[in-house]
Amino acid sequence: MAAAILALWNDYPADLAEEYASWHTFEHVPERLTVPGMEAARRYVSASQVETYFTLYDLEDISVIEHPAYIDLVRNPTPWSLKMRRNFSKVLRIPGKIAATGGKGIGGAANVQAYSVNRGKAQASVRALETLLYHLVTQSRLISFRVALAEPNQIYEVFSQDEKTDPDTVNVVVIAEGESVQSLVAVQNILTEQIQTTLEPQKILRNDLFTMLISYRGDEFPKDRTKIDTTRVSRRETDFTDPRPIRSYISP
């Protein structure tokens, strides 16, 4: 079971959403999953803002993001990755250690909340929050949940992050999973109220409902980034009335 997560939020221009989806699906996440200790990943899109995305990686432990293979991906992007990086905005990246979990399974949607919380109160607040979230699971209002604690203002070489917080705080990420966005809409207000009452945050970093687009297992991909197959035809360039572009990708 993962001991840590890497949570990332970003916006991307709507007119480039098709290329973003292809790149993220066929190159970006598969490359990340070549890193030892990267166990799984999921990509989400906001239920309210199409250009807002959330990506969640399961890590064997927090040191995975310091592995030379991961650093190589960050510092030596492919030409496609370098091109795609130019259009990211509103980036928030939080690597954190799992502090609480409950329930079973992966839902079709998630309410993801992130807060800056007083460091001295964080551990006790998370324990209280775990009890509250577990109660919602026993009521069948949530499928599962995870809570992670993270150091604030962690440096990321690729993008600057606007959400600077007090160094005497910690970041708390809450991932509450449900069957669908509709099922989470019914519980979001009470969930948010309980989380904020329990954590007493100094700053709200994120609170959004997401639909899951795709889930990946780390063992689905080779452990050598050079063997990731990124050869794809854009949907915009493919004429589905003519089978030849599709046939060209099928081995004889």
Short mmCIF file of N, CA and C in Angstrom, two decimals, residues 29-30 32-41 58 215-224 228:
data_model
loop_
_atom_site.label_atom_id
_atom_site.label_comp_id
_atom_site.label_asym_id
_atom_site.label_seq_id
_atom_site.Cartn_x
_atom_site.Cartn_y
_atom_site.Cartn_z
N VAL A 29 2.21 10.46 -18.00
CA VAL A 29 2.02 9.54 -16.88
C VAL A 29 2.79 8.23 -17.08
N PRO A 30 2.75 7.60 -18.26
CA PRO A 30 3.57 6.40 -18.44
C PRO A 30 5.05 6.62 -18.13
N ARG A 32 6.28 8.77 -15.96
CA ARG A 32 6.40 8.85 -14.50
C ARG A 32 6.35 7.47 -13.85
N LEU A 33 5.57 6.60 -14.41
CA LEU A 33 5.42 5.27 -13.83
C LEU A 33 6.59 4.34 -14.14
N THR A 34 7.58 4.84 -14.89
CA THR A 34 8.83 4.08 -15.04
C THR A 34 9.73 4.26 -13.82
N VAL A 35 9.43 5.24 -12.97
CA VAL A 35 10.28 5.53 -11.81
C VAL A 35 10.04 4.49 -10.72
N PRO A 36 11.08 3.87 -10.19
CA PRO A 36 10.91 2.91 -9.09
C PRO A 36 10.18 3.54 -7.91
N GLY A 37 9.15 2.85 -7.44
CA GLY A 37 8.39 3.36 -6.32
C GLY A 37 7.14 4.13 -6.70
N MET A 38 6.99 4.47 -8.00
CA MET A 38 5.74 5.05 -8.49
C MET A 38 4.78 3.91 -8.74
N GLU A 39 3.80 3.72 -7.87
CA GLU A 39 2.98 2.52 -7.89
C GLU A 39 1.74 2.61 -8.77
N ALA A 40 1.16 3.79 -8.88
CA ALA A 40 -0.09 3.94 -9.64
C ALA A 40 -0.34 5.42 -9.87
N ALA A 41 -1.29 5.71 -10.76
CA ALA A 41 -1.63 7.10 -11.05
C ALA A 41 -3.07 7.19 -11.52
N ASP A 58 0.41 7.44 -6.60
CA ASP A 58 0.67 6.67 -5.39
C ASP A 58 2.16 6.36 -5.32
N SER A 215 -7.25 5.53 -14.92
CA SER A 215 -6.45 5.02 -13.81
C SER A 215 -5.38 4.08 -14.38
N TYR A 216 -4.18 4.18 -13.85
CA TYR A 216 -3.05 3.40 -14.34
C TYR A 216 -2.42 2.60 -13.19
N ARG A 217 -1.93 1.41 -13.52
CA ARG A 217 -1.09 0.65 -12.59
C ARG A 217 0.36 0.79 -13.03
N GLY A 218 1.26 0.89 -12.07
CA GLY A 218 2.65 1.03 -12.40
C GLY A 218 3.22 -0.16 -13.16
N ASP A 219 2.69 -1.36 -12.90
CA ASP A 219 3.24 -2.55 -13.55
C ASP A 219 2.77 -2.71 -15.00
N GLU A 220 1.99 -1.77 -15.50
CA GLU A 220 1.55 -1.82 -16.89
C GLU A 220 2.61 -1.28 -17.85
N PHE A 221 3.64 -0.64 -17.33
CA PHE A 221 4.58 0.07 -18.18
C PHE A 221 6.00 -0.43 -17.98
N PRO A 222 6.83 -0.31 -19.03
CA PRO A 222 8.24 -0.69 -18.89
C PRO A 222 8.94 0.23 -17.90
N LYS A 223 10.06 -0.22 -17.37
CA LYS A 223 10.82 0.58 -16.41
C LYS A 223 11.93 1.40 -17.07
N ASP A 224 11.88 1.50 -18.38
CA ASP A 224 12.84 2.28 -19.15
C ASP A 224 12.06 3.34 -19.93
N ILE A 228 8.80 3.83 -23.78
CA ILE A 228 7.42 4.27 -23.78
C ILE A 228 7.01 4.62 -25.20
#
